[in-house]
Amino acid sequence: DDAAPEPGYAYPWQALTDMNCTQRMGEATCTGAGVGLGKTLLSHMKSAHNITVHKEKVFSVLLEEPNRSTLYNIAGKIDGIPYHLPSAHERHREQYLETAYSLEGKLFLWESDGQAAHNRFDIEEIVKAIRYNAMEYGVRFVEIDNMTRLVDHLTSGEANEFINKWSSEIANLAAELDIHIGVYSHLNPPKGKDAKDHENGGEVFASQFTGSRGIMRAFPLLMSFERNKHAQGDLKSNSFIGCIKNRMFGGEDKFKTQYQSETGLLLQYEWAGDSL
């Protein structure tokens, strides 16, 4: 076979593309970060980018966020306006409504209300919905945030078994349907009494992903998001996005990003210094 390797779709951050870390069809990837650091923000950025730049349909399964908030946030990333903030939403309501309506048939949200509420955290139902949206509507990008939310009710051993099983199932599903599935995960605390917590800007390693054995085996590309939520003032907006496993192309590194509160965007940005 003399076919050239597929480069994949670019992420919203050029540095990831430069290290051959891209969104490839037929693959599932996983991004890990500490609690409350911004995993869902990454998903909003990717969904907006894939809809507007790549002209692709997205199925967004954000288990810790109401669908209405997801719509505020993804529309906000498209317009560079933080619609999730009441003051900004009120000021720009007409523009928000125009953008939100434009997402019909492009952004698909996992049901969270009414009769289907009991299925919200049922992975088998989520997989059925992925399959349906891919085959019925041509959805090619799926976001699942986060894997850990699906195992809250399980013991540690059961949770690892669950993640091992479903990491493999999700990877197989992406290959079968020739779609891209982006999964998000919490992290196990770093070991060692001098290790810095992830919430304080500690470095992320592949072995720290919840149920890490399954995730490391199943997903060919692992990414990290690092931020110090306890930093002083504006410094808490600084962060790193990293590619910590890249089975296909081997480009592994991290780069600086910053959350811009006036626009609600997470941008590649060269802030001063080298630590969070």
PDB file of C-alpha atoms in Angstrom:
ATOM      1  CA  ASP A   1       0.000   0.000   0.000  1.00  0.00           C
ATOM      2  CA  ASP A   2       1.641   3.237  -1.168  1.00  0.00           C
ATOM      3  CA  ALA A   3      -1.015   5.564   0.309  1.00  0.00           C
ATOM      4  CA  ALA A   4       0.407   8.548   2.205  1.00  0.00           C
ATOM      5  CA  PRO A   5      -0.363   8.779   5.952  1.00  0.00           C
ATOM      6  CA  GLU A   6      -3.456  10.840   6.691  1.00  0.00           C
ATOM      7  CA  PRO A   7      -2.502  14.141   8.376  1.00  0.00           C
ATOM      8  CA  GLY A   8      -5.829  14.519  10.213  1.00  0.00           C
ATOM      9  CA  TYR A   9      -7.820  17.640  11.071  1.00  0.00           C
ATOM     10  CA  ALA A  10      -6.094  20.524  12.818  1.00  0.00           C
ATOM     11  CA  TYR A  11      -6.927  21.431  16.408  1.00  0.00           C
ATOM     12  CA  PRO A  12      -7.710  25.075  17.321  1.00  0.00           C
ATOM     13  CA  TRP A  13      -4.071  25.487  18.440  1.00  0.00           C
ATOM     14  CA  GLN A  14      -1.406  25.557  15.723  1.00  0.00           C
ATOM     15  CA  ALA A  15       1.283  24.111  18.031  1.00  0.00           C
ATOM     16  CA  LEU A  16      -0.596  20.792  18.238  1.00  0.00           C
ATOM     17  CA  THR A  17      -0.738  20.547  14.458  1.00  0.00           C
ATOM     18  CA  ASP A  18       2.965  21.421  14.251  1.00  0.00           C
ATOM     19  CA  MET A  19       3.807  18.377  16.399  1.00  0.00           C
ATOM     20  CA  ASN A  20       1.629  16.119  14.185  1.00  0.00           C
ATOM     21  CA  CYS A  21      -0.980  15.909  16.919  1.00  0.00           C
ATOM     22  CA  THR A  22      -4.237  16.046  14.942  1.00  0.00           C
ATOM     23  CA  GLN A  23      -7.799  14.783  14.939  1.00  0.00           C
ATOM     24  CA  ARG A  24      -7.798  11.701  12.722  1.00  0.00           C
ATOM     25  CA  MET A  25     -10.843   9.804  11.551  1.00  0.00           C
ATOM     26  CA  GLY A  26     -11.095   6.264  12.892  1.00  0.00           C
ATOM     27  CA  GLU A  27      -9.374   7.196  16.159  1.00  0.00           C
ATOM     28  CA  ALA A  28     -10.339   7.982  19.727  1.00  0.00           C
ATOM     29  CA  THR A  29      -8.108  10.227  21.854  1.00  0.00           C
ATOM     30  CA  CYS A  30      -8.066  11.132  25.541  1.00  0.00           C
ATOM     31  CA  THR A  31      -7.221  14.380  27.332  1.00  0.00           C
ATOM     32  CA  GLY A  32      -6.424  14.407  31.051  1.00  0.00           C
ATOM     33  CA  ALA A  33      -6.485  17.264  33.551  1.00  0.00           C
ATOM     34  CA  GLY A  34      -7.014  17.915  37.253  1.00  0.00           C
ATOM     35  CA  VAL A  35     -10.389  18.774  38.775  1.00  0.00           C
ATOM     36  CA  GLY A  36     -11.883  22.102  37.679  1.00  0.00           C
ATOM     37  CA  LEU A  37      -8.975  23.132  35.475  1.00  0.00           C
ATOM     38  CA  GLY A  38     -10.740  23.450  32.110  1.00  0.00           C
ATOM     39  CA  LYS A  39     -11.301  20.109  30.368  1.00  0.00           C
ATOM     40  CA  THR A  40     -14.762  21.202  29.278  1.00  0.00           C
ATOM     41  CA  LEU A  41     -13.357  24.487  27.932  1.00  0.00           C
ATOM     42  CA  LEU A  42     -11.096  22.453  25.626  1.00  0.00           C
ATOM     43  CA  SER A  43     -14.154  20.564  24.384  1.00  0.00           C
ATOM     44  CA  HIS A  44     -16.039  23.818  23.682  1.00  0.00           C
ATOM     45  CA  MET A  45     -13.058  25.163  21.729  1.00  0.00           C
ATOM     46  CA  LYS A  46     -12.722  21.981  19.660  1.00  0.00           C
ATOM     47  CA  SER A  47     -16.436  21.759  18.887  1.00  0.00           C
ATOM     48  CA  ALA A  48     -16.642  25.385  17.729  1.00  0.00           C
ATOM     49  CA  HIS A  49     -13.506  24.898  15.623  1.00  0.00           C
ATOM     50  CA  ASN A  50     -14.701  21.676  14.001  1.00  0.00           C
ATOM     51  CA  ILE A  51     -18.088  23.182  13.119  1.00  0.00           C
ATOM     52  CA  THR A  52     -16.826  26.508  11.752  1.00  0.00           C
ATOM     53  CA  VAL A  53     -13.375  25.709  10.316  1.00  0.00           C
ATOM     54  CA  HIS A  54     -13.742  22.083   9.234  1.00  0.00           C
ATOM     55  CA  LYS A  55     -17.498  22.346   8.442  1.00  0.00           C
ATOM     56  CA  GLU A  56     -18.157  19.093  10.297  1.00  0.00           C
ATOM     57  CA  LYS A  57     -21.025  18.010  12.562  1.00  0.00           C
ATOM     58  CA  VAL A  58     -20.334  17.456  16.261  1.00  0.00           C
ATOM     59  CA  PHE A  59     -22.077  15.301  18.878  1.00  0.00           C
ATOM     60  CA  SER A  60     -21.301  16.761  22.302  1.00  0.00           C
ATOM     61  CA  VAL A  61     -21.753  14.516  25.370  1.00  0.00           C
ATOM     62  CA  LEU A  62     -20.807  16.828  28.259  1.00  0.00           C
ATOM     63  CA  LEU A  63     -21.909  14.988  31.379  1.00  0.00           C
ATOM     64  CA  GLU A  64     -21.164  17.743  33.915  1.00  0.00           C
ATOM     65  CA  GLU A  65     -22.859  20.555  32.022  1.00  0.00           C
ATOM     66  CA  PRO A  66     -26.524  21.230  31.159  1.00  0.00           C
ATOM     67  CA  ASN A  67     -27.198  21.338  27.424  1.00  0.00           C
ATOM     68  CA  ARG A  68     -28.241  24.974  27.598  1.00  0.00           C
ATOM     69  CA  SER A  69     -24.826  25.887  29.028  1.00  0.00           C
ATOM     70  CA  THR A  70     -23.104  23.859  26.317  1.00  0.00           C
ATOM     71  CA  LEU A  71     -24.969  25.878  23.704  1.00  0.00           C
ATOM     72  CA  TYR A  72     -23.994  29.163  25.407  1.00  0.00           C
ATOM     73  CA  ASN A  73     -20.373  28.066  25.532  1.00  0.00           C
ATOM     74  CA  ILE A  74     -19.962  26.699  22.000  1.00  0.00           C
ATOM     75  CA  ALA A  75     -21.782  29.674  20.464  1.00  0.00           C
ATOM     76  CA  GLY A  76     -19.546  31.887  22.594  1.00  0.00           C
ATOM     77  CA  LYS A  77     -16.388  30.254  21.233  1.00  0.00           C
ATOM     78  CA  ILE A  78     -17.643  30.837  17.676  1.00  0.00           C
ATOM     79  CA  ASP A  79     -18.323  34.544  18.293  1.00  0.00           C
ATOM     80  CA  GLY A  80     -15.593  35.278  20.857  1.00  0.00           C
ATOM     81  CA  ILE A  81     -18.241  36.454  23.336  1.00  0.00           C
ATOM     82  CA  PRO A  82     -18.677  34.767  26.767  1.00  0.00           C
ATOM     83  CA  TYR A  83     -22.432  34.147  26.471  1.00  0.00           C
ATOM     84  CA  HIS A  84     -22.292  31.940  29.580  1.00  0.00           C
ATOM     85  CA  LEU A  85     -21.911  35.146  31.642  1.00  0.00           C
ATOM     86  CA  PRO A  86     -25.299  36.820  32.302  1.00  0.00           C
ATOM     87  CA  SER A  87     -24.002  40.338  31.569  1.00  0.00           C
ATOM     88  CA  ALA A  88     -22.470  39.377  28.201  1.00  0.00           C
ATOM     89  CA  HIS A  89     -25.507  37.293  27.282  1.00  0.00           C
ATOM     90  CA  GLU A  90     -27.859  40.185  27.948  1.00  0.00           C
ATOM     91  CA  ARG A  91     -25.723  42.652  25.979  1.00  0.00           C
ATOM     92  CA  HIS A  92     -25.390  40.399  22.949  1.00  0.00           C
ATOM     93  CA  ARG A  93     -28.642  38.443  23.086  1.00  0.00           C
ATOM     94  CA  GLU A  94     -29.606  38.961  19.423  1.00  0.00           C
ATOM     95  CA  GLN A  95     -26.210  37.837  18.197  1.00  0.00           C
ATOM     96  CA  TYR A  96     -26.316  34.820  20.503  1.00  0.00           C
ATOM     97  CA  LEU A  97     -29.717  33.746  19.171  1.00  0.00           C
ATOM     98  CA  GLU A  98     -28.532  34.090  15.580  1.00  0.00           C
ATOM     99  CA  THR A  99     -25.458  31.935  16.247  1.00  0.00           C
ATOM    100  CA  ALA A 100     -27.400  29.379  18.314  1.00  0.00           C
ATOM    101  CA  TYR A 101     -29.979  28.917  15.536  1.00  0.00           C
ATOM    102  CA  SER A 102     -27.177  28.543  12.985  1.00  0.00           C
ATOM    103  CA  LEU A 103     -25.972  25.458  14.891  1.00  0.00           C
ATOM    104  CA  GLU A 104     -29.128  23.506  14.105  1.00  0.00           C
ATOM    105  CA  GLY A 105     -28.148  20.357  12.231  1.00  0.00           C
ATOM    106  CA  LYS A 106     -24.463  20.973  13.043  1.00  0.00           C
ATOM    107  CA  LEU A 107     -24.278  20.549  16.826  1.00  0.00           C
ATOM    108  CA  PHE A 108     -26.007  17.559  18.439  1.00  0.00           C
ATOM    109  CA  LEU A 109     -26.385  17.453  22.230  1.00  0.00           C
ATOM    110  CA  TRP A 110     -26.800  14.385  24.443  1.00  0.00           C
ATOM    111  CA  GLU A 111     -30.271  14.379  25.985  1.00  0.00           C
ATOM    112  CA  SER A 112     -30.232  15.461  29.625  1.00  0.00           C
ATOM    113  CA  ASP A 113     -33.853  16.338  30.394  1.00  0.00           C
ATOM    114  CA  GLY A 114     -37.225  14.683  30.723  1.00  0.00           C
ATOM    115  CA  GLN A 115     -37.765  11.006  30.032  1.00  0.00           C
ATOM    116  CA  ALA A 116     -34.162  10.297  28.981  1.00  0.00           C
ATOM    117  CA  ALA A 117     -32.572  11.764  32.117  1.00  0.00           C
ATOM    118  CA  HIS A 118     -31.995   8.321  33.672  1.00  0.00           C
ATOM    119  CA  ASN A 119     -29.921   7.356  30.604  1.00  0.00           C
ATOM    120  CA  ARG A 120     -27.582  10.324  30.864  1.00  0.00           C
ATOM    121  CA  PHE A 121     -24.742   8.380  32.497  1.00  0.00           C
ATOM    122  CA  ASP A 122     -25.403   5.062  30.743  1.00  0.00           C
ATOM    123  CA  ILE A 123     -22.417   4.361  28.467  1.00  0.00           C
ATOM    124  CA  GLU A 124     -24.355   1.812  26.408  1.00  0.00           C
ATOM    125  CA  GLU A 125     -27.005   4.428  25.620  1.00  0.00           C
ATOM    126  CA  ILE A 126     -24.304   6.977  24.780  1.00  0.00           C
ATOM    127  CA  VAL A 127     -22.681   4.508  22.365  1.00  0.00           C
ATOM    128  CA  LYS A 128     -26.071   3.852  20.719  1.00  0.00           C
ATOM    129  CA  ALA A 129     -26.528   7.612  20.293  1.00  0.00           C
ATOM    130  CA  ILE A 130     -23.035   7.996  18.775  1.00  0.00           C
ATOM    131  CA  ARG A 131     -23.781   5.244  16.287  1.00  0.00           C
ATOM    132  CA  TYR A 132     -27.199   6.725  15.431  1.00  0.00           C
ATOM    133  CA  ASN A 133     -25.919  10.284  14.948  1.00  0.00           C
ATOM    134  CA  ALA A 134     -22.992   9.100  12.823  1.00  0.00           C
ATOM    135  CA  MET A 135     -25.117   6.915  10.547  1.00  0.00           C
ATOM    136  CA  GLU A 136     -28.278   9.033  10.432  1.00  0.00           C
ATOM    137  CA  TYR A 137     -26.851  12.567  10.351  1.00  0.00           C
ATOM    138  CA  GLY A 138     -23.240  12.146   9.232  1.00  0.00           C
ATOM    139  CA  VAL A 139     -21.711  13.292  12.542  1.00  0.00           C
ATOM    140  CA  ARG A 140     -17.941  12.735  12.404  1.00  0.00           C
ATOM    141  CA  PHE A 141     -16.742  14.357  15.645  1.00  0.00           C
ATOM    142  CA  VAL A 142     -17.817  13.220  19.119  1.00  0.00           C
ATOM    143  CA  GLU A 143     -16.831  14.717  22.499  1.00  0.00           C
ATOM    144  CA  ILE A 144     -17.294  12.747  25.748  1.00  0.00           C
ATOM    145  CA  ASP A 145     -16.565  14.739  28.910  1.00  0.00           C
ATOM    146  CA  ASN A 146     -15.759  12.971  31.030  1.00  0.00           C
ATOM    147  CA  MET A 147     -15.026   9.280  31.389  1.00  0.00           C
ATOM    148  CA  THR A 148     -14.664   9.580  35.153  1.00  0.00           C
ATOM    149  CA  ARG A 149     -18.256  10.794  35.581  1.00  0.00           C
ATOM    150  CA  LEU A 150     -19.436   7.429  34.305  1.00  0.00           C
ATOM    151  CA  VAL A 151     -17.756   5.522  37.155  1.00  0.00           C
ATOM    152  CA  ASP A 152     -18.698   7.668  40.165  1.00  0.00           C
ATOM    153  CA  HIS A 153     -20.899   4.921  41.574  1.00  0.00           C
ATOM    154  CA  LEU A 154     -18.287   2.150  41.241  1.00  0.00           C
ATOM    155  CA  THR A 155     -15.532   0.934  43.557  1.00  0.00           C
ATOM    156  CA  SER A 156     -11.947   1.639  42.498  1.00  0.00           C
ATOM    157  CA  GLY A 157     -11.484  -1.874  41.105  1.00  0.00           C
ATOM    158  CA  GLU A 158     -14.813  -1.802  39.259  1.00  0.00           C
ATOM    159  CA  ALA A 159     -14.008   1.650  37.867  1.00  0.00           C
ATOM    160  CA  ASN A 160     -10.692   0.463  36.426  1.00  0.00           C
ATOM    161  CA  GLU A 161     -12.386  -2.564  34.898  1.00  0.00           C
ATOM    162  CA  PHE A 162     -15.097  -0.344  33.399  1.00  0.00           C
ATOM    163  CA  ILE A 163     -12.584   2.115  31.914  1.00  0.00           C
ATOM    164  CA  ASN A 164     -10.441  -0.720  30.516  1.00  0.00           C
ATOM    165  CA  LYS A 165     -13.467  -2.220  28.791  1.00  0.00           C
ATOM    166  CA  TRP A 166     -15.019   0.976  27.472  1.00  0.00           C
ATOM    167  CA  SER A 167     -11.774   2.619  26.374  1.00  0.00           C
ATOM    168  CA  SER A 168     -11.338  -0.336  24.036  1.00  0.00           C
ATOM    169  CA  GLU A 169     -15.005  -0.235  22.967  1.00  0.00           C
ATOM    170  CA  ILE A 170     -14.858   3.501  22.199  1.00  0.00           C
ATOM    171  CA  ALA A 171     -11.633   3.106  20.214  1.00  0.00           C
ATOM    172  CA  ASN A 172     -13.210   0.250  18.233  1.00  0.00           C
ATOM    173  CA  LEU A 173     -16.361   2.305  17.632  1.00  0.00           C
ATOM    174  CA  ALA A 174     -14.323   5.216  16.220  1.00  0.00           C
ATOM    175  CA  ALA A 175     -12.542   2.803  13.867  1.00  0.00           C
ATOM    176  CA  GLU A 176     -15.765   1.061  12.814  1.00  0.00           C
ATOM    177  CA  LEU A 177     -17.641   4.287  12.045  1.00  0.00           C
ATOM    178  CA  ASP A 178     -14.542   6.139  10.736  1.00  0.00           C
ATOM    179  CA  ILE A 179     -15.172   9.060  13.100  1.00  0.00           C
ATOM    180  CA  HIS A 180     -13.096  10.919  15.679  1.00  0.00           C
ATOM    181  CA  ILE A 181     -14.026  10.579  19.369  1.00  0.00           C
ATOM    182  CA  GLY A 182     -12.405  12.899  21.912  1.00  0.00           C
ATOM    183  CA  VAL A 183     -12.648  11.604  25.486  1.00  0.00           C
ATOM    184  CA  TYR A 184     -11.703  13.479  28.687  1.00  0.00           C
ATOM    185  CA  SER A 185     -10.469  12.031  31.965  1.00  0.00           C
ATOM    186  CA  HIS A 186      -9.651  13.063  35.503  1.00  0.00           C
ATOM    187  CA  LEU A 187      -6.273  12.096  36.922  1.00  0.00           C
ATOM    188  CA  ASN A 188      -5.007  10.083  39.847  1.00  0.00           C
ATOM    189  CA  PRO A 189      -3.040  12.247  42.322  1.00  0.00           C
ATOM    190  CA  PRO A 190       0.721  12.397  41.711  1.00  0.00           C
ATOM    191  CA  LYS A 191       2.786  10.069  43.919  1.00  0.00           C
ATOM    192  CA  GLY A 192       5.557  11.265  46.226  1.00  0.00           C
ATOM    193  CA  LYS A 193       5.341  13.696  49.131  1.00  0.00           C
ATOM    194  CA  ASP A 194       7.062  16.466  47.143  1.00  0.00           C
ATOM    195  CA  ALA A 195       4.942  16.038  43.997  1.00  0.00           C
ATOM    196  CA  LYS A 196       2.871  19.062  43.009  1.00  0.00           C
ATOM    197  CA  ASP A 197      -0.904  18.490  42.767  1.00  0.00           C
ATOM    198  CA  HIS A 198      -2.445  18.922  39.332  1.00  0.00           C
ATOM    199  CA  GLU A 199      -4.695  21.678  40.706  1.00  0.00           C
ATOM    200  CA  ASN A 200      -1.494  23.545  41.645  1.00  0.00           C
ATOM    201  CA  GLY A 201      -0.032  23.216  38.169  1.00  0.00           C
ATOM    202  CA  GLY A 202       1.595  19.781  38.526  1.00  0.00           C
ATOM    203  CA  GLU A 203       2.783  18.032  35.384  1.00  0.00           C
ATOM    204  CA  VAL A 204       0.514  15.395  33.816  1.00  0.00           C
ATOM    205  CA  PHE A 205       1.826  11.908  33.005  1.00  0.00           C
ATOM    206  CA  ALA A 206       0.084   9.166  31.022  1.00  0.00           C
ATOM    207  CA  SER A 207       0.234   6.792  34.008  1.00  0.00           C
ATOM    208  CA  GLN A 208      -1.964   9.190  36.034  1.00  0.00           C
ATOM    209  CA  PHE A 209      -5.077   8.927  33.838  1.00  0.00           C
ATOM    210  CA  THR A 210      -7.962   7.316  35.732  1.00  0.00           C
ATOM    211  CA  GLY A 211      -7.978   3.657  34.729  1.00  0.00           C
ATOM    212  CA  SER A 212      -4.702   4.457  33.008  1.00  0.00           C
ATOM    213  CA  ARG A 213      -3.859   0.979  31.721  1.00  0.00           C
ATOM    214  CA  GLY A 214      -6.982   0.835  29.567  1.00  0.00           C
ATOM    215  CA  ILE A 215      -6.648   4.410  28.372  1.00  0.00           C
ATOM    216  CA  MET A 216      -2.944   4.052  27.567  1.00  0.00           C
ATOM    217  CA  ARG A 217      -3.571   0.868  25.590  1.00  0.00           C
ATOM    218  CA  ALA A 218      -6.700   1.913  23.713  1.00  0.00           C
ATOM    219  CA  PHE A 219      -6.011   5.502  22.690  1.00  0.00           C
ATOM    220  CA  PRO A 220      -3.156   6.231  20.252  1.00  0.00           C
ATOM    221  CA  LEU A 221      -3.020   9.890  21.260  1.00  0.00           C
ATOM    222  CA  LEU A 222      -3.073  11.280  24.814  1.00  0.00           C
ATOM    223  CA  MET A 223      -3.117  14.975  25.650  1.00  0.00           C
ATOM    224  CA  SER A 224      -2.774  16.952  28.865  1.00  0.00           C
ATOM    225  CA  PHE A 225      -4.009  20.275  30.184  1.00  0.00           C
ATOM    226  CA  GLU A 226      -2.079  21.876  33.045  1.00  0.00           C
ATOM    227  CA  ARG A 227      -3.078  24.969  35.017  1.00  0.00           C
ATOM    228  CA  ASN A 228      -2.539  26.336  38.514  1.00  0.00           C
ATOM    229  CA  LYS A 229      -6.034  27.268  39.701  1.00  0.00           C
ATOM    230  CA  HIS A 230      -4.528  28.646  42.932  1.00  0.00           C
ATOM    231  CA  ALA A 231      -2.097  31.049  41.224  1.00  0.00           C
ATOM    232  CA  GLN A 232      -2.273  34.745  42.099  1.00  0.00           C
ATOM    233  CA  GLY A 233      -4.440  37.093  40.023  1.00  0.00           C
ATOM    234  CA  ASP A 234      -4.249  36.792  36.247  1.00  0.00           C
ATOM    235  CA  LEU A 235      -1.598  34.063  36.475  1.00  0.00           C
ATOM    236  CA  LYS A 236      -4.376  31.506  37.013  1.00  0.00           C
ATOM    237  CA  SER A 237      -5.353  32.085  33.362  1.00  0.00           C
ATOM    238  CA  ASN A 238      -2.008  30.658  32.146  1.00  0.00           C
ATOM    239  CA  SER A 239      -1.883  27.010  31.100  1.00  0.00           C
ATOM    240  CA  PHE A 240      -0.122  24.339  29.070  1.00  0.00           C
ATOM    241  CA  ILE A 241      -1.621  21.977  26.498  1.00  0.00           C
ATOM    242  CA  GLY A 242       0.555  18.943  25.887  1.00  0.00           C
ATOM    243  CA  CYS A 243       0.723  15.900  23.679  1.00  0.00           C
ATOM    244  CA  ILE A 244       2.077  13.158  25.960  1.00  0.00           C
ATOM    245  CA  LYS A 245       1.554  10.126  23.729  1.00  0.00           C
ATOM    246  CA  ASN A 246       1.506  10.180  19.931  1.00  0.00           C
ATOM    247  CA  ARG A 247       1.692   6.614  18.684  1.00  0.00           C
ATOM    248  CA  MET A 248       1.294   7.482  15.013  1.00  0.00           C
ATOM    249  CA  PHE A 249       3.820  10.305  14.563  1.00  0.00           C
ATOM    250  CA  GLY A 250       5.756  10.598  17.822  1.00  0.00           C
ATOM    251  CA  GLY A 251       5.505  14.379  18.236  1.00  0.00           C
ATOM    252  CA  GLU A 252       5.288  14.927  22.004  1.00  0.00           C
ATOM    253  CA  ASP A 253       5.713  18.312  23.667  1.00  0.00           C
ATOM    254  CA  LYS A 254       3.682  21.030  25.375  1.00  0.00           C
ATOM    255  CA  PHE A 255       3.005  24.685  24.643  1.00  0.00           C
ATOM    256  CA  LYS A 256       1.650  27.756  26.424  1.00  0.00           C
ATOM    257  CA  THR A 257      -1.989  28.785  26.343  1.00  0.00           C
ATOM    258  CA  GLN A 258      -4.031  31.432  28.125  1.00  0.00           C
ATOM    259  CA  TYR A 259      -7.720  31.902  28.866  1.00  0.00           C
ATOM    260  CA  GLN A 260      -8.909  35.309  27.655  1.00  0.00           C
ATOM    261  CA  SER A 261     -11.800  36.278  29.932  1.00  0.00           C
ATOM    262  CA  GLU A 262     -13.038  39.110  27.690  1.00  0.00           C
ATOM    263  CA  THR A 263     -13.671  36.698  24.797  1.00  0.00           C
ATOM    264  CA  GLY A 264     -14.009  33.372  26.644  1.00  0.00           C
ATOM    265  CA  LEU A 265     -11.387  31.817  24.351  1.00  0.00           C
ATOM    266  CA  LEU A 266      -8.416  29.603  25.230  1.00  0.00           C
ATOM    267  CA  LEU A 267      -5.629  30.770  22.924  1.00  0.00           C
ATOM    268  CA  GLN A 268      -2.065  29.763  22.227  1.00  0.00           C
ATOM    269  CA  TYR A 269      -0.209  32.570  24.008  1.00  0.00           C
ATOM    270  CA  GLU A 270       3.417  33.167  25.043  1.00  0.00           C
ATOM    271  CA  TRP A 271       3.075  34.304  28.655  1.00  0.00           C
ATOM    272  CA  ALA A 272       6.192  35.216  30.651  1.00  0.00           C
ATOM    273  CA  GLY A 273       8.185  32.537  32.479  1.00  0.00           C
ATOM    274  CA  ASP A 274       8.212  28.776  32.209  1.00  0.00           C
ATOM    275  CA  SER A 275       6.190  27.554  35.198  1.00  0.00           C
ATOM    276  CA  LEU A 276       2.582  27.773  36.346  1.00  0.00           C
TER     277      LEU A 276
END
